[in-house]
CSV table of C-alpha atoms in Angstrom, one decimal:
chain,number,residue,atom,x,y,z
B,32,GLN,CA,3.6,-9.3,-22.3
B,33,VAL,CA,4.9,-6.9,-19.6
B,34,GLN,CA,8.7,-6.2,-20.0
B,35,LEU,CA,11.1,-3.7,-18.5
B,36,LYS,CA,14.7,-3.3,-19.4
B,37,GLU,CA,17.2,-1.0,-17.9
B,38,SER,CA,20.1,0.6,-19.7
B,39,GLY,CA,22.9,3.0,-19.0
B,40,PRO,CA,26.6,3.4,-18.4
B,41,GLY,CA,28.3,0.7,-16.4
B,42,LEU,CA,30.9,3.0,-15.0
B,43,VAL,CA,30.5,6.5,-13.6
B,44,GLN,CA,33.1,8.7,-12.1
B,45,PRO,CA,32.8,10.0,-8.5
B,46,SER,CA,30.9,13.3,-8.3
B,47,GLN,CA,29.4,12.8,-11.7
B,48,THR,CA,25.7,12.3,-12.6
B,49,LEU,CA,24.1,8.9,-13.3
B,50,SER,CA,21.6,8.6,-16.1
B,51,LEU,CA,19.6,5.4,-16.5
B,52,THR,CA,16.7,4.5,-18.8
B,53,CYS,CA,14.0,2.0,-18.3
B,54,THR,CA,12.2,1.0,-21.5
B,55,VAL,CA,8.9,-0.8,-20.9
B,56,SER,CA,6.5,-2.7,-23.1
B,57,GLY,CA,3.1,-4.4,-22.6
B,58,PHE,CA,1.6,-1.5,-20.6
B,59,SER,CA,1.0,2.2,-20.7
B,60,LEU,CA,3.0,4.6,-18.6
B,61,THR,CA,0.0,6.9,-18.3
B,62,SER,CA,-1.9,4.2,-16.5
B,63,ASN,CA,0.8,2.6,-14.4
B,64,SER,CA,3.6,3.6,-12.0
B,65,VAL,CA,7.2,2.7,-12.6
B,66,HIS,CA,9.8,2.7,-9.7
B,67,TRP,CA,13.5,2.3,-9.3
B,68,VAL,CA,15.1,0.0,-6.8
B,69,ARG,CA,18.9,-0.5,-6.2
B,70,GLN,CA,21.0,-3.2,-4.6
B,71,PRO,CA,24.6,-2.8,-3.7
B,72,PRO,CA,26.7,-5.9,-4.3
B,73,GLY,CA,25.9,-8.5,-1.7
B,74,LYS,CA,23.5,-6.3,0.2
B,75,GLY,CA,19.8,-5.6,0.4
B,76,LEU,CA,17.3,-3.7,-1.7
B,77,GLU,CA,16.5,0.0,-1.5
B,78,TRP,CA,13.5,1.7,-2.9
B,79,MET,CA,14.6,4.9,-4.7
B,80,GLY,CA,11.5,6.4,-6.0
B,81,GLY,CA,8.9,6.3,-8.7
B,82,ILE,CA,6.7,8.1,-11.2
B,83,TRP,CA,2.9,7.6,-11.2
B,84,GLY,CA,0.5,7.5,-14.1
B,85,ASP,CA,-0.3,11.1,-13.7
B,86,GLY,CA,3.3,12.1,-13.9
B,87,SER,CA,3.7,12.8,-10.2
B,88,THR,CA,6.8,11.5,-8.4
B,89,ASP,CA,7.8,10.1,-5.0
B,90,TYR,CA,11.3,9.8,-3.7
B,91,ASN,CA,13.2,8.1,-0.9
B,92,SER,CA,13.8,10.9,1.6
B,93,ALA,CA,17.5,9.8,1.8
B,94,LEU,CA,18.0,10.4,-1.9
B,95,LYS,CA,15.5,13.1,-2.7
B,96,SER,CA,18.1,15.9,-2.9
B,97,ARG,CA,20.1,14.1,-5.6
B,98,LEU,CA,17.4,12.2,-7.5
B,99,SER,CA,15.1,13.0,-10.4
B,100,ILE,CA,12.7,10.6,-12.1
B,101,SER,CA,11.0,11.5,-15.4
B,102,ARG,CA,9.5,9.8,-18.4
B,103,ASP,CA,8.7,10.0,-22.1
B,104,THR,CA,5.4,8.3,-22.6
B,105,SER,CA,5.7,8.4,-26.4
B,106,LYS,CA,8.8,6.3,-26.2
B,107,SER,CA,7.6,4.2,-23.2
B,108,GLN,CA,10.7,5.2,-21.3
B,109,VAL,CA,11.3,6.2,-17.6
B,110,PHE,CA,14.5,8.0,-16.7
B,111,LEU,CA,16.5,8.2,-13.5
B,112,LYS,CA,19.1,10.9,-12.9
B,113,MET,CA,21.1,11.0,-9.7
B,114,ASN,CA,23.9,13.5,-9.2
B,115,SER,CA,26.9,13.7,-6.9
B,116,LEU,CA,27.6,10.0,-7.2
B,117,GLN,CA,29.9,8.3,-4.6
B,118,THR,CA,31.4,4.9,-4.4
B,119,ASP,CA,28.6,3.7,-2.1
B,120,ASP,CA,26.2,4.3,-5.0
B,121,THR,CA,27.7,1.3,-6.7
B,122,ALA,CA,24.8,-1.1,-7.2
B,123,ILE,CA,22.5,-3.0,-9.5
B,124,TYR,CA,19.7,-0.7,-10.5
B,125,PHE,CA,16.3,-2.2,-11.2
B,126,CYS,CA,13.1,-0.7,-12.5
B,127,THR,CA,9.7,-2.3,-11.6
B,128,VAL,CA,6.1,-1.6,-12.3
B,129,VAL,CA,3.4,-1.3,-9.5
B,130,PRO,CA,2.3,-3.5,-7.9
B,131,PHE,CA,6.0,-4.4,-8.0
B,132,ASP,CA,5.4,-7.7,-9.8
B,133,TYR,CA,7.3,-7.3,-12.9
B,134,TRP,CA,11.0,-6.3,-12.8
B,135,GLY,CA,13.8,-5.6,-15.3
B,136,GLN,CA,16.9,-7.7,-15.2
B,137,GLY,CA,18.8,-4.8,-13.7
B,138,VAL,CA,21.9,-2.8,-14.8
B,139,MET,CA,25.1,-2.8,-12.8
B,140,VAL,CA,26.6,0.6,-12.2
B,141,THR,CA,30.0,1.1,-10.7
B,142,VAL,CA,31.2,4.4,-9.3
B,143,SER,CA,35.0,4.6,-9.6
B,144,SER,CA,37.7,6.8,-11.0
T,252,ASP,CA,10.2,6.1,7.6
T,253,ILE,CA,8.8,2.6,8.3
T,254,GLN,CA,11.5,0.1,9.3
T,255,MET,CA,11.1,-3.6,8.3
T,256,THR,CA,12.9,-6.1,10.5
T,257,GLN,CA,13.4,-9.6,9.1
T,258,SER,CA,14.3,-12.6,11.2
T,259,PRO,CA,16.2,-14.7,11.2
T,260,SER,CA,18.9,-13.3,8.9
T,261,LEU,CA,20.1,-16.8,8.1
T,262,LEU,CA,18.1,-20.0,8.2
T,263,SER,CA,19.4,-23.5,7.7
T,264,ALA,CA,16.8,-26.2,7.0
T,265,SER,CA,16.5,-29.6,5.5
T,266,VAL,CA,14.5,-30.7,2.4
T,267,GLY,CA,10.9,-31.3,3.5
T,268,ASP,CA,11.1,-29.0,6.5
T,269,ARG,CA,8.4,-26.4,7.2
T,270,VAL,CA,10.1,-23.1,7.2
T,271,THR,CA,8.9,-19.8,8.7
T,272,LEU,CA,10.3,-16.4,7.9
T,273,ASN,CA,9.3,-13.3,9.8
T,274,CYS,CA,9.0,-9.6,9.1
T,275,LYS,CA,8.1,-7.0,11.6
T,276,ALA,CA,7.2,-3.4,10.7
T,277,SER,CA,7.9,-0.4,12.9
T,278,GLN,CA,4.2,0.6,12.5
T,279,ASN,CA,1.0,-0.7,11.1
T,280,ILE,CA,1.3,-1.3,7.4
T,281,ASN,CA,-2.3,-2.4,6.8
T,282,LYS,CA,-1.3,-5.7,5.1
T,283,ASN,CA,0.4,-3.8,2.3
T,284,LEU,CA,3.3,-6.2,2.2
T,285,ASN,CA,4.9,-8.4,-0.5
T,286,TRP,CA,7.4,-11.2,-0.3
T,287,TYR,CA,10.1,-11.7,-2.8
T,288,GLN,CA,12.6,-14.5,-3.6
T,289,GLN,CA,16.0,-13.5,-5.0
T,290,LYS,CA,18.6,-15.9,-6.3
T,291,LEU,CA,22.2,-14.9,-7.1
T,292,GLY,CA,22.4,-12.7,-10.2
T,293,GLU,CA,18.6,-12.4,-10.6
T,294,ALA,CA,16.0,-9.8,-10.1
T,295,PRO,CA,13.6,-10.3,-7.2
T,296,LYS,CA,10.7,-12.6,-7.9
T,297,LEU,CA,7.3,-11.8,-6.4
T,298,LEU,CA,6.0,-14.7,-4.4
T,299,ILE,CA,3.1,-13.2,-2.3
T,300,TYR,CA,1.4,-9.9,-2.6
T,301,TYR,CA,-0.9,-8.1,-0.2
T,302,THR,CA,0.2,-10.3,2.7
T,303,ASN,CA,-1.4,-13.6,1.7
T,304,ASN,CA,-2.1,-13.7,-2.1
T,305,LEU,CA,0.0,-16.2,-4.1
T,306,GLN,CA,1.4,-14.8,-7.3
T,307,THR,CA,0.5,-16.6,-10.4
T,308,GLY,CA,2.9,-19.5,-11.1
T,309,ILE,CA,4.3,-19.7,-7.6
T,310,PRO,CA,4.0,-23.2,-6.0
T,311,SER,CA,1.4,-23.6,-3.4
T,312,ARG,CA,3.9,-24.6,-0.7
T,313,PHE,CA,4.5,-20.8,-0.3
T,314,SER,CA,2.0,-18.9,1.8
T,315,GLY,CA,1.8,-15.6,3.7
T,316,SER,CA,0.0,-14.4,6.7
T,317,GLY,CA,-0.1,-11.5,9.1
T,318,SER,CA,-1.6,-8.2,10.0
T,319,GLY,CA,-0.8,-4.9,11.7
T,320,THR,CA,3.0,-5.0,12.2
T,321,ASP,CA,3.7,-8.7,12.0
T,322,TYR,CA,4.0,-10.8,8.9
T,323,THR,CA,5.1,-14.4,8.0
T,324,LEU,CA,6.2,-16.3,4.9
T,325,THR,CA,5.9,-20.0,5.3
T,326,ILE,CA,7.2,-22.7,3.0
T,327,SER,CA,5.3,-25.9,3.9
T,328,SER,CA,7.9,-28.4,2.5
T,329,LEU,CA,11.3,-27.0,1.6
T,330,GLN,CA,12.7,-27.9,-1.8
T,331,PRO,CA,16.3,-27.6,-3.0
T,332,GLU,CA,15.2,-24.9,-5.5
T,333,ASP,CA,14.0,-22.7,-2.6
T,334,VAL,CA,17.5,-21.9,-1.5
T,335,ALA,CA,17.6,-18.1,-2.0
T,336,THR,CA,17.3,-14.9,-0.1
T,337,TYR,CA,13.8,-13.7,0.8
T,338,PHE,CA,12.8,-10.1,1.3
T,339,CYS,CA,9.7,-8.5,2.6
T,340,PHE,CA,8.6,-5.2,1.2
T,341,GLN,CA,6.0,-2.7,2.6
T,342,TYR,CA,4.3,-0.3,0.3
T,343,ASN,CA,1.9,1.3,2.8
T,344,SER,CA,4.0,4.5,2.8
T,345,GLY,CA,7.5,5.4,1.8
T,346,PRO,CA,8.2,1.9,0.5
T,347,THR,CA,10.9,0.0,2.3
T,348,PHE,CA,12.4,-3.5,2.2
T,349,GLY,CA,13.5,-5.8,5.0
T,350,ALA,CA,17.2,-6.7,5.1
T,351,GLY,CA,16.4,-10.3,3.9
T,352,THR,CA,16.6,-13.8,5.2
T,353,LYS,CA,19.1,-16.1,3.6
T,354,LEU,CA,17.8,-19.6,3.3
T,355,GLU,CA,20.2,-22.5,2.9
T,356,LEU,CA,20.1,-26.3,3.1
T,357,LYS,CA,21.3,-28.0,6.2
């Protein structure tokens, strides 16, 4: 069955780079698109960006200058890297597969010194 | 970017009530809209896809409608387990979420 699971550091220092991994199973990354969505504590959801089956990427214009999404199809993993983190990047980060029906459980990332 | 405006932001209703949640897009999104339910500490759960298609396993009391810029999620008879926050999500272009409607029991 389709599964996604996010992993990464729970704490990142301000100005540093966040690196997250989404490990998927039950589908192929070459035929499907995986996206990242985040949710600050107590707030709404924000689409960050995604990587398509052909390897092309789309990014939220507000994050584009700081964000990079890539993948390793052999390991069924999608990666998120975002630099210059600030406290307002504190959030739960989710990965989801198009048509946005299956989601990981999310990983909480706190930006703090 | 397409803005999604949900209303109301907070809705109080009684068990058995018919409940309507609204979502308005800043431009035509061609029915490319999903509805999600999110409970505290959980990932969003897809209820309705492409405006009016019920996701597998979702109770039939949930339904969606709309076109152009205006969309609606209806719960025909509110149940206690429906207490949650509901988000609309457009994927027509530059995907965006609405800010959510928090549904509580009166």
